[in-house]
């Protein structure tokens, strides 16, 4: 197995390990620009970062955060939007000043202008750190398999799989069909990338990635010198020890 792949016993251990790697970068980078994935997987990692902030003085609030992705048609206050997940689980409890959070507004009346604003933000503040999850179909952010993106920030038609899986966030309401995302191209320029995948529902995507195939967007970091995949045994398809 490649050296930039860590397999932890379970989700909790993977979350702690990811938080350790992330906090090392946060602690040593004064003017950090980061992007943190929404979704369920990294939430325990964020909880550990918040604990380290409270108990060990980790300086989460001096960094700048650029939202990884958003569902088109959903705003910051809409349940299930990426911002609505990040805000109560990280930005608010970490006391991140609003002027240090840059997020795509899925309710914008002009998608192209809003995407251009995000593109400009990424040019002004290149990413130092990305904490990412993996979709069941192997996507990262909303970089979908086989769907090309352009530039550093892109609008994307969401795959059937993403729409189906996404229903878990929307409590019966219809799932958006379009997304907006930081592209792989921009994510790959981040100096440190921590990719977390836990649970058996990620096993198929993880196994394709571990086979060295570059078919899936989440496999794009295998040769990145600063990327680390943090898996649990369920996602890695390993027998329980
Ligand atoms: C979502 C998001 C991703 C997220 C991924 C996995 O659709 N667009 O940013 O990382 O899919 O989500 P989860 O961690 O809930 O499995």
PDB file of C-alpha atoms and ligand atoms in Angstrom:
ATOM      1  CA  UNK A   1       0.000   0.000   0.000  1.00  0.00           C
ATOM      2  CA  UNK A   2       1.272   3.489  -0.831  1.00  0.00           C
ATOM      3  CA  UNK A   3       2.881   5.493   1.943  1.00  0.00           C
ATOM      4  CA  UNK A   4       0.319   8.273   1.796  1.00  0.00           C
ATOM      5  CA  UNK A   5      -2.531   5.950   2.792  1.00  0.00           C
ATOM      6  CA  UNK A   6      -3.307   5.437   6.469  1.00  0.00           C
ATOM      7  CA  UNK A   7      -5.790   2.775   7.550  1.00  0.00           C
ATOM      8  CA  UNK A   8      -7.268   3.306  11.024  1.00  0.00           C
ATOM      9  CA  UNK A   9      -9.311   0.848  13.023  1.00  0.00           C
ATOM     10  CA  UNK A  10     -12.593   2.724  12.839  1.00  0.00           C
ATOM     11  CA  UNK A  11     -14.263   6.035  12.029  1.00  0.00           C
ATOM     12  CA  UNK A  12     -13.375   7.600  15.366  1.00  0.00           C
ATOM     13  CA  UNK A  13      -9.676   6.773  15.051  1.00  0.00           C
ATOM     14  CA  UNK A  14      -9.625   8.038  11.469  1.00  0.00           C
ATOM     15  CA  UNK A  15     -11.270  11.284  12.577  1.00  0.00           C
ATOM     16  CA  UNK A  16      -8.680  11.816  15.328  1.00  0.00           C
ATOM     17  CA  UNK A  17      -5.825  11.062  12.945  1.00  0.00           C
ATOM     18  CA  UNK A  18      -7.185  13.447  10.317  1.00  0.00           C
ATOM     19  CA  UNK A  19      -7.585  16.129  12.990  1.00  0.00           C
ATOM     20  CA  UNK A  20      -3.999  15.607  14.126  1.00  0.00           C
ATOM     21  CA  UNK A  21      -2.667  16.051  10.580  1.00  0.00           C
ATOM     22  CA  UNK A  22      -4.899  19.074  10.024  1.00  0.00           C
ATOM     23  CA  UNK A  23      -4.048  20.792  13.295  1.00  0.00           C
ATOM     24  CA  UNK A  24      -0.310  20.413  12.633  1.00  0.00           C
ATOM     25  CA  UNK A  25      -0.748  22.456   9.446  1.00  0.00           C
ATOM     26  CA  UNK A  26      -3.044  25.005  11.121  1.00  0.00           C
ATOM     27  CA  UNK A  27      -0.608  25.469  14.006  1.00  0.00           C
ATOM     28  CA  UNK A  28       2.415  26.108  11.810  1.00  0.00           C
ATOM     29  CA  UNK A  29       0.797  28.293   9.096  1.00  0.00           C
ATOM     30  CA  UNK A  30      -0.043  31.825  10.270  1.00  0.00           C
ATOM     31  CA  UNK A  31      -1.886  33.007   7.138  1.00  0.00           C
ATOM     32  CA  UNK A  32      -3.560  29.751   6.240  1.00  0.00           C
ATOM     33  CA  UNK A  33      -6.193  29.416   3.532  1.00  0.00           C
ATOM     34  CA  UNK A  34      -8.196  26.216   3.893  1.00  0.00           C
ATOM     35  CA  UNK A  35     -11.170  24.477   2.400  1.00  0.00           C
ATOM     36  CA  UNK A  36     -13.129  22.009   4.535  1.00  0.00           C
ATOM     37  CA  UNK A  37     -15.648  19.565   3.052  1.00  0.00           C
ATOM     38  CA  UNK A  38     -19.197  19.459   4.330  1.00  0.00           C
ATOM     39  CA  UNK A  39     -20.863  16.036   4.485  1.00  0.00           C
ATOM     40  CA  UNK A  40     -21.048  13.698   7.460  1.00  0.00           C
ATOM     41  CA  UNK A  41     -17.609  12.094   7.277  1.00  0.00           C
ATOM     42  CA  UNK A  42     -15.371  14.938   8.522  1.00  0.00           C
ATOM     43  CA  UNK A  43     -17.674  16.159  11.307  1.00  0.00           C
ATOM     44  CA  UNK A  44     -15.863  14.219  14.040  1.00  0.00           C
ATOM     45  CA  UNK A  45     -12.548  15.540  12.740  1.00  0.00           C
ATOM     46  CA  UNK A  46     -13.936  19.091  13.061  1.00  0.00           C
ATOM     47  CA  UNK A  47     -15.176  18.278  16.584  1.00  0.00           C
ATOM     48  CA  UNK A  48     -11.633  17.279  17.548  1.00  0.00           C
ATOM     49  CA  UNK A  49     -10.227  20.498  16.030  1.00  0.00           C
ATOM     50  CA  UNK A  50     -12.734  22.458  18.142  1.00  0.00           C
ATOM     51  CA  UNK A  51     -11.649  20.534  21.242  1.00  0.00           C
ATOM     52  CA  UNK A  52      -8.029  21.365  20.499  1.00  0.00           C
ATOM     53  CA  UNK A  53      -8.969  25.018  20.050  1.00  0.00           C
ATOM     54  CA  UNK A  54     -10.740  25.104  23.420  1.00  0.00           C
ATOM     55  CA  UNK A  55      -8.321  23.009  25.431  1.00  0.00           C
ATOM     56  CA  UNK A  56      -4.997  23.540  23.696  1.00  0.00           C
ATOM     57  CA  UNK A  57      -5.350  26.983  22.126  1.00  0.00           C
ATOM     58  CA  UNK A  58      -5.188  25.809  18.504  1.00  0.00           C
ATOM     59  CA  UNK A  59      -5.639  28.973  16.414  1.00  0.00           C
ATOM     60  CA  UNK A  60      -8.527  28.001  14.125  1.00  0.00           C
ATOM     61  CA  UNK A  61      -9.831  31.544  13.857  1.00  0.00           C
ATOM     62  CA  UNK A  62      -6.788  33.131  12.253  1.00  0.00           C
ATOM     63  CA  UNK A  63      -7.270  31.102   9.042  1.00  0.00           C
ATOM     64  CA  UNK A  64      -9.323  31.973   5.983  1.00  0.00           C
ATOM     65  CA  UNK A  65     -11.854  29.383   4.757  1.00  0.00           C
ATOM     66  CA  UNK A  66     -13.145  28.949   1.200  1.00  0.00           C
ATOM     67  CA  UNK A  67     -16.261  26.780   0.869  1.00  0.00           C
ATOM     68  CA  UNK A  68     -15.505  23.607  -1.078  1.00  0.00           C
ATOM     69  CA  UNK A  69     -18.859  23.204  -2.774  1.00  0.00           C
ATOM     70  CA  UNK A  70     -22.565  24.004  -2.719  1.00  0.00           C
ATOM     71  CA  UNK A  71     -25.831  22.741  -4.127  1.00  0.00           C
ATOM     72  CA  UNK A  72     -27.220  25.197  -6.691  1.00  0.00           C
ATOM     73  CA  UNK A  73     -30.593  26.480  -5.492  1.00  0.00           C
ATOM     74  CA  UNK A  74     -29.811  26.209  -1.781  1.00  0.00           C
ATOM     75  CA  UNK A  75     -28.811  29.137   0.400  1.00  0.00           C
ATOM     76  CA  UNK A  76     -26.861  29.344   3.659  1.00  0.00           C
ATOM     77  CA  UNK A  77     -30.010  28.926   5.741  1.00  0.00           C
ATOM     78  CA  UNK A  78     -31.468  26.004   3.796  1.00  0.00           C
ATOM     79  CA  UNK A  79     -31.232  22.673   5.605  1.00  0.00           C
ATOM     80  CA  UNK A  80     -28.810  20.378   3.809  1.00  0.00           C
ATOM     81  CA  UNK A  81     -26.803  23.116   2.107  1.00  0.00           C
ATOM     82  CA  UNK A  82     -23.055  22.736   2.541  1.00  0.00           C
ATOM     83  CA  UNK A  83     -22.910  26.056   4.370  1.00  0.00           C
ATOM     84  CA  UNK A  84     -25.743  24.996   6.686  1.00  0.00           C
ATOM     85  CA  UNK A  85     -23.648  21.959   7.636  1.00  0.00           C
ATOM     86  CA  UNK A  86     -20.350  23.840   8.052  1.00  0.00           C
ATOM     87  CA  UNK A  87     -21.719  26.796   9.996  1.00  0.00           C
ATOM     88  CA  UNK A  88     -23.047  25.123  13.174  1.00  0.00           C
ATOM     89  CA  UNK A  89     -20.466  22.338  13.062  1.00  0.00           C
ATOM     90  CA  UNK A  90     -17.374  24.459  12.535  1.00  0.00           C
ATOM     91  CA  UNK A  91     -17.473  28.145  11.558  1.00  0.00           C
ATOM     92  CA  UNK A  92     -19.728  29.295  14.400  1.00  0.00           C
ATOM     93  CA  UNK A  93     -18.258  27.247  17.267  1.00  0.00           C
ATOM     94  CA  UNK A  94     -14.710  28.018  16.040  1.00  0.00           C
ATOM     95  CA  UNK A  95     -15.616  31.723  16.047  1.00  0.00           C
ATOM     96  CA  UNK A  96     -14.397  32.292  12.491  1.00  0.00           C
ATOM     97  CA  UNK A  97     -14.988  35.960  11.548  1.00  0.00           C
ATOM     98  CA  UNK A  98     -17.543  36.161   8.715  1.00  0.00           C
ATOM     99  CA  UNK A  99     -15.119  38.180   6.607  1.00  0.00           C
ATOM    100  CA  UNK A 100     -12.779  35.173   6.639  1.00  0.00           C
ATOM    101  CA  UNK A 101     -15.382  32.799   5.180  1.00  0.00           C
ATOM    102  CA  UNK A 102     -15.873  32.751   1.404  1.00  0.00           C
ATOM    103  CA  UNK A 103     -18.740  30.563   0.263  1.00  0.00           C
ATOM    104  CA  UNK A 104     -20.664  30.161  -2.964  1.00  0.00           C
ATOM    105  CA  UNK A 105     -24.247  31.412  -2.636  1.00  0.00           C
ATOM    106  CA  UNK A 106     -26.448  28.745  -4.189  1.00  0.00           C
ATOM    107  CA  UNK A 107     -29.348  31.227  -4.295  1.00  0.00           C
ATOM    108  CA  UNK A 108     -27.526  33.729  -6.459  1.00  0.00           C
ATOM    109  CA  UNK A 109     -29.460  35.230  -9.372  1.00  0.00           C
ATOM    110  CA  UNK A 110     -26.342  34.988 -11.540  1.00  0.00           C
ATOM    111  CA  UNK A 111     -24.470  31.705 -11.261  1.00  0.00           C
ATOM    112  CA  UNK A 112     -21.662  32.730 -13.599  1.00  0.00           C
ATOM    113  CA  UNK A 113     -20.911  35.935 -11.712  1.00  0.00           C
ATOM    114  CA  UNK A 114     -20.973  34.067  -8.385  1.00  0.00           C
ATOM    115  CA  UNK A 115     -18.658  31.343  -9.755  1.00  0.00           C
ATOM    116  CA  UNK A 116     -16.316  34.062 -11.097  1.00  0.00           C
ATOM    117  CA  UNK A 117     -16.249  35.642  -7.616  1.00  0.00           C
ATOM    118  CA  UNK A 118     -15.153  32.300  -6.135  1.00  0.00           C
ATOM    119  CA  UNK A 119     -12.568  31.872  -8.892  1.00  0.00           C
ATOM    120  CA  UNK A 120     -11.173  35.307  -8.093  1.00  0.00           C
ATOM    121  CA  UNK A 121     -11.056  34.467  -4.367  1.00  0.00           C
ATOM    122  CA  UNK A 122      -9.052  31.316  -5.109  1.00  0.00           C
ATOM    123  CA  UNK A 123      -6.621  33.286  -7.277  1.00  0.00           C
ATOM    124  CA  UNK A 124      -6.149  35.854  -4.530  1.00  0.00           C
ATOM    125  CA  UNK A 125      -5.879  33.273  -1.757  1.00  0.00           C
ATOM    126  CA  UNK A 126      -4.418  29.993  -3.069  1.00  0.00           C
ATOM    127  CA  UNK A 127      -5.261  26.997  -0.914  1.00  0.00           C
ATOM    128  CA  UNK A 128      -2.752  25.770   1.643  1.00  0.00           C
ATOM    129  CA  UNK A 129      -4.925  23.024   3.081  1.00  0.00           C
ATOM    130  CA  UNK A 130      -7.883  20.946   1.895  1.00  0.00           C
ATOM    131  CA  UNK A 131      -9.812  18.533   4.115  1.00  0.00           C
ATOM    132  CA  UNK A 132     -11.935  16.390   1.828  1.00  0.00           C
ATOM    133  CA  UNK A 133     -14.443  13.563   1.886  1.00  0.00           C
ATOM    134  CA  UNK A 134     -15.163  11.036  -0.853  1.00  0.00           C
ATOM    135  CA  UNK A 135     -18.601  10.575  -2.404  1.00  0.00           C
ATOM    136  CA  UNK A 136     -20.002   7.065  -2.812  1.00  0.00           C
ATOM    137  CA  UNK A 137     -19.277   7.413  -6.550  1.00  0.00           C
ATOM    138  CA  UNK A 138     -15.722   8.635  -5.921  1.00  0.00           C
ATOM    139  CA  UNK A 139     -16.388  12.336  -6.301  1.00  0.00           C
ATOM    140  CA  UNK A 140     -14.569  15.031  -4.359  1.00  0.00           C
ATOM    141  CA  UNK A 141     -16.466  18.210  -3.610  1.00  0.00           C
ATOM    142  CA  UNK A 142     -18.767  18.113  -6.627  1.00  0.00           C
ATOM    143  CA  UNK A 143     -16.058  16.978  -9.040  1.00  0.00           C
ATOM    144  CA  UNK A 144     -18.001  14.120 -10.567  1.00  0.00           C
ATOM    145  CA  UNK A 145     -16.458  11.154 -12.415  1.00  0.00           C
ATOM    146  CA  UNK A 146     -16.367  11.856 -16.147  1.00  0.00           C
ATOM    147  CA  UNK A 147     -17.816  15.357 -15.895  1.00  0.00           C
ATOM    148  CA  UNK A 148     -15.220  17.946 -16.905  1.00  0.00           C
ATOM    149  CA  UNK A 149     -14.755  21.165 -14.971  1.00  0.00           C
ATOM    150  CA  UNK A 150     -12.997  24.322 -16.026  1.00  0.00           C
ATOM    151  CA  UNK A 151     -10.820  26.741 -14.111  1.00  0.00           C
ATOM    152  CA  UNK A 152     -10.493  26.721 -10.327  1.00  0.00           C
ATOM    153  CA  UNK A 153     -14.196  26.929  -9.549  1.00  0.00           C
ATOM    154  CA  UNK A 154     -16.880  25.357 -11.687  1.00  0.00           C
ATOM    155  CA  UNK A 155     -20.592  24.740 -12.048  1.00  0.00           C
ATOM    156  CA  UNK A 156     -21.378  21.041 -12.534  1.00  0.00           C
ATOM    157  CA  UNK A 157     -24.354  18.851 -13.509  1.00  0.00           C
ATOM    158  CA  UNK A 158     -24.680  16.340 -10.679  1.00  0.00           C
ATOM    159  CA  UNK A 159     -24.671  12.621 -11.425  1.00  0.00           C
ATOM    160  CA  UNK A 160     -27.681  10.418 -10.643  1.00  0.00           C
ATOM    161  CA  UNK A 161     -25.662   8.792  -7.868  1.00  0.00           C
ATOM    162  CA  UNK A 162     -24.902  12.110  -6.166  1.00  0.00           C
ATOM    163  CA  UNK A 163     -28.546  13.163  -6.370  1.00  0.00           C
ATOM    164  CA  UNK A 164     -29.676   9.837  -4.904  1.00  0.00           C
ATOM    165  CA  UNK A 165     -27.111   9.801  -2.090  1.00  0.00           C
ATOM    166  CA  UNK A 166     -27.719  13.532  -1.481  1.00  0.00           C
ATOM    167  CA  UNK A 167     -31.296  12.833  -0.400  1.00  0.00           C
ATOM    168  CA  UNK A 168     -29.958  11.982   3.053  1.00  0.00           C
ATOM    169  CA  UNK A 169     -29.312  15.711   3.567  1.00  0.00           C
ATOM    170  CA  UNK A 170     -32.710  16.911   2.382  1.00  0.00           C
ATOM    171  CA  UNK A 171     -35.315  15.138   4.513  1.00  0.00           C
ATOM    172  CA  UNK A 172     -37.723  14.309   1.712  1.00  0.00           C
ATOM    173  CA  UNK A 173     -37.367  17.560  -0.235  1.00  0.00           C
ATOM    174  CA  UNK A 174     -36.184  17.344  -3.827  1.00  0.00           C
ATOM    175  CA  UNK A 175     -32.427  17.227  -4.363  1.00  0.00           C
ATOM    176  CA  UNK A 176     -30.766  19.865  -6.541  1.00  0.00           C
ATOM    177  CA  UNK A 177     -29.448  18.687  -9.893  1.00  0.00           C
ATOM    178  CA  UNK A 178     -26.568  21.152 -10.174  1.00  0.00           C
ATOM    179  CA  UNK A 179     -23.618  21.893  -7.958  1.00  0.00           C
ATOM    180  CA  UNK A 180     -20.783  24.376  -7.686  1.00  0.00           C
ATOM    181  CA  UNK A 181     -17.325  23.280  -6.638  1.00  0.00           C
ATOM    182  CA  UNK A 182     -13.658  24.077  -6.242  1.00  0.00           C
ATOM    183  CA  UNK A 183     -12.145  22.019  -9.064  1.00  0.00           C
ATOM    184  CA  UNK A 184      -9.583  19.226  -8.802  1.00  0.00           C
ATOM    185  CA  UNK A 185      -7.104  21.490 -10.538  1.00  0.00           C
ATOM    186  CA  UNK A 186      -7.296  24.035  -7.682  1.00  0.00           C
ATOM    187  CA  UNK A 187      -7.431  21.366  -4.950  1.00  0.00           C
ATOM    188  CA  UNK A 188      -4.302  19.721  -6.306  1.00  0.00           C
ATOM    189  CA  UNK A 189      -2.402  22.977  -5.842  1.00  0.00           C
ATOM    190  CA  UNK A 190      -3.043  22.902  -2.060  1.00  0.00           C
ATOM    191  CA  UNK A 191       0.161  22.052  -0.205  1.00  0.00           C
ATOM    192  CA  UNK A 192      -1.591  19.642   2.157  1.00  0.00           C
ATOM    193  CA  UNK A 193      -4.640  17.539   1.299  1.00  0.00           C
ATOM    194  CA  UNK A 194      -6.289  15.273   3.864  1.00  0.00           C
ATOM    195  CA  UNK A 195      -8.878  12.934   2.351  1.00  0.00           C
ATOM    196  CA  UNK A 196     -11.080  11.026   4.778  1.00  0.00           C
ATOM    197  CA  UNK A 197     -13.194   7.987   3.855  1.00  0.00           C
ATOM    198  CA  UNK A 198     -14.884   5.784   6.414  1.00  0.00           C
ATOM    199  CA  UNK A 199     -17.619   3.162   6.309  1.00  0.00           C
ATOM    200  CA  UNK A 200     -18.421   0.227   4.060  1.00  0.00           C
ATOM    201  CA  UNK A 201     -20.457   2.385   1.654  1.00  0.00           C
ATOM    202  CA  UNK A 202     -17.185   3.992   0.498  1.00  0.00           C
ATOM    203  CA  UNK A 203     -15.420   0.638  -0.040  1.00  0.00           C
ATOM    204  CA  UNK A 204     -16.085   0.318  -3.766  1.00  0.00           C
ATOM    205  CA  UNK A 205     -14.824   3.820  -4.540  1.00  0.00           C
ATOM    206  CA  UNK A 206     -11.829   3.362  -2.231  1.00  0.00           C
ATOM    207  CA  UNK A 207     -10.933   0.036  -3.800  1.00  0.00           C
ATOM    208  CA  UNK A 208     -10.901   1.632  -7.278  1.00  0.00           C
ATOM    209  CA  UNK A 209      -8.693   4.422  -5.943  1.00  0.00           C
ATOM    210  CA  UNK A 210      -6.318   1.994  -4.204  1.00  0.00           C
ATOM    211  CA  UNK A 211      -5.977   0.012  -7.426  1.00  0.00           C
ATOM    212  CA  UNK A 212      -4.151   3.077  -8.729  1.00  0.00           C
ATOM    213  CA  UNK A 213      -6.830   3.902 -11.270  1.00  0.00           C
ATOM    214  CA  UNK A 214      -7.126   7.574 -12.076  1.00  0.00           C
ATOM    215  CA  UNK A 215     -10.755   7.117 -13.200  1.00  0.00           C
ATOM    216  CA  UNK A 216     -12.226   8.594 -10.037  1.00  0.00           C
ATOM    217  CA  UNK A 217     -11.745  12.225  -8.998  1.00  0.00           C
ATOM    218  CA  UNK A 218     -10.841  11.131  -5.462  1.00  0.00           C
ATOM    219  CA  UNK A 219      -7.859   9.235  -6.888  1.00  0.00           C
ATOM    220  CA  UNK A 220      -6.341  12.464  -8.183  1.00  0.00           C
ATOM    221  CA  UNK A 221      -4.219  12.929  -5.063  1.00  0.00           C
ATOM    222  CA  UNK A 222      -2.384   9.577  -5.071  1.00  0.00           C
ATOM    223  CA  UNK A 223       0.737  11.199  -6.486  1.00  0.00           C
ATOM    224  CA  UNK A 224       0.371  14.480  -4.652  1.00  0.00           C
ATOM    225  CA  UNK A 225       3.394  14.842  -2.338  1.00  0.00           C
ATOM    226  CA  UNK A 226       1.349  16.540   0.398  1.00  0.00           C
ATOM    227  CA  UNK A 227      -1.774  14.367   0.258  1.00  0.00           C
ATOM    228  CA  UNK A 228      -2.774  11.761   2.819  1.00  0.00           C
ATOM    229  CA  UNK A 229      -5.750   9.422   2.568  1.00  0.00           C
ATOM    230  CA  UNK A 230      -7.116   8.554   6.012  1.00  0.00           C
ATOM    231  CA  UNK A 231      -9.351   5.485   5.820  1.00  0.00           C
ATOM    232  CA  UNK A 232     -10.978   3.159   8.292  1.00  0.00           C
ATOM    233  CA  UNK A 233     -10.911  -0.618   7.927  1.00  0.00           C
ATOM    234  CA  UNK A 234     -14.481  -0.690   6.593  1.00  0.00           C
ATOM    235  CA  UNK A 235     -13.692   1.709   3.760  1.00  0.00           C
ATOM    236  CA  UNK A 236     -10.334   0.058   3.056  1.00  0.00           C
ATOM    237  CA  UNK A 237     -12.007  -3.367   2.922  1.00  0.00           C
ATOM    238  CA  UNK A 238      -9.727  -4.815   5.565  1.00  0.00           C
ATOM    239  CA  UNK A 239     -10.629  -7.524   8.062  1.00  0.00           C
ATOM    240  CA  UNK A 240     -11.209  -6.288  11.594  1.00  0.00           C
ATOM    241  CA  UNK A 241      -8.125  -6.807  13.737  1.00  0.00           C
TER     242      UNK A 241
HETATM  243  C1  LIG B   1     -21.148  15.300  -0.774  1.00  0.00           C
HETATM  244  C2  LIG B   1     -20.288  16.574  -0.895  1.00  0.00           C
HETATM  245  C3  LIG B   1     -18.831  16.286  -0.629  1.00  0.00           C
HETATM  246  C4  LIG B   1     -18.724  15.285   0.477  1.00  0.00           C
HETATM  247  C5  LIG B   1     -19.185  13.957  -0.068  1.00  0.00           C
HETATM  248  C6  LIG B   1     -19.273  12.845   0.953  1.00  0.00           C
HETATM  249  O1  LIG B   1     -22.103  15.227  -1.764  1.00  0.00           O
HETATM  250  N1  LIG B   1     -20.422  17.264  -2.126  1.00  0.00           N
HETATM  251  O2  LIG B   1     -18.148  17.490  -0.340  1.00  0.00           O
HETATM  252  O3  LIG B   1     -17.397  15.178   0.914  1.00  0.00           O
HETATM  253  O4  LIG B   1     -20.390  14.087  -0.801  1.00  0.00           O
HETATM  254  O5  LIG B   1     -20.300  13.070   1.886  1.00  0.00           O
HETATM  255  P1  LIG B   1     -20.427  12.211   3.216  1.00  0.00           P
HETATM  256  O6  LIG B   1     -19.221  12.534   4.028  1.00  0.00           O
HETATM  257  O7  LIG B   1     -21.703  12.686   3.880  1.00  0.00           O
HETATM  258  O8  LIG B   1     -20.458  10.783   2.813  1.00  0.00           O
END
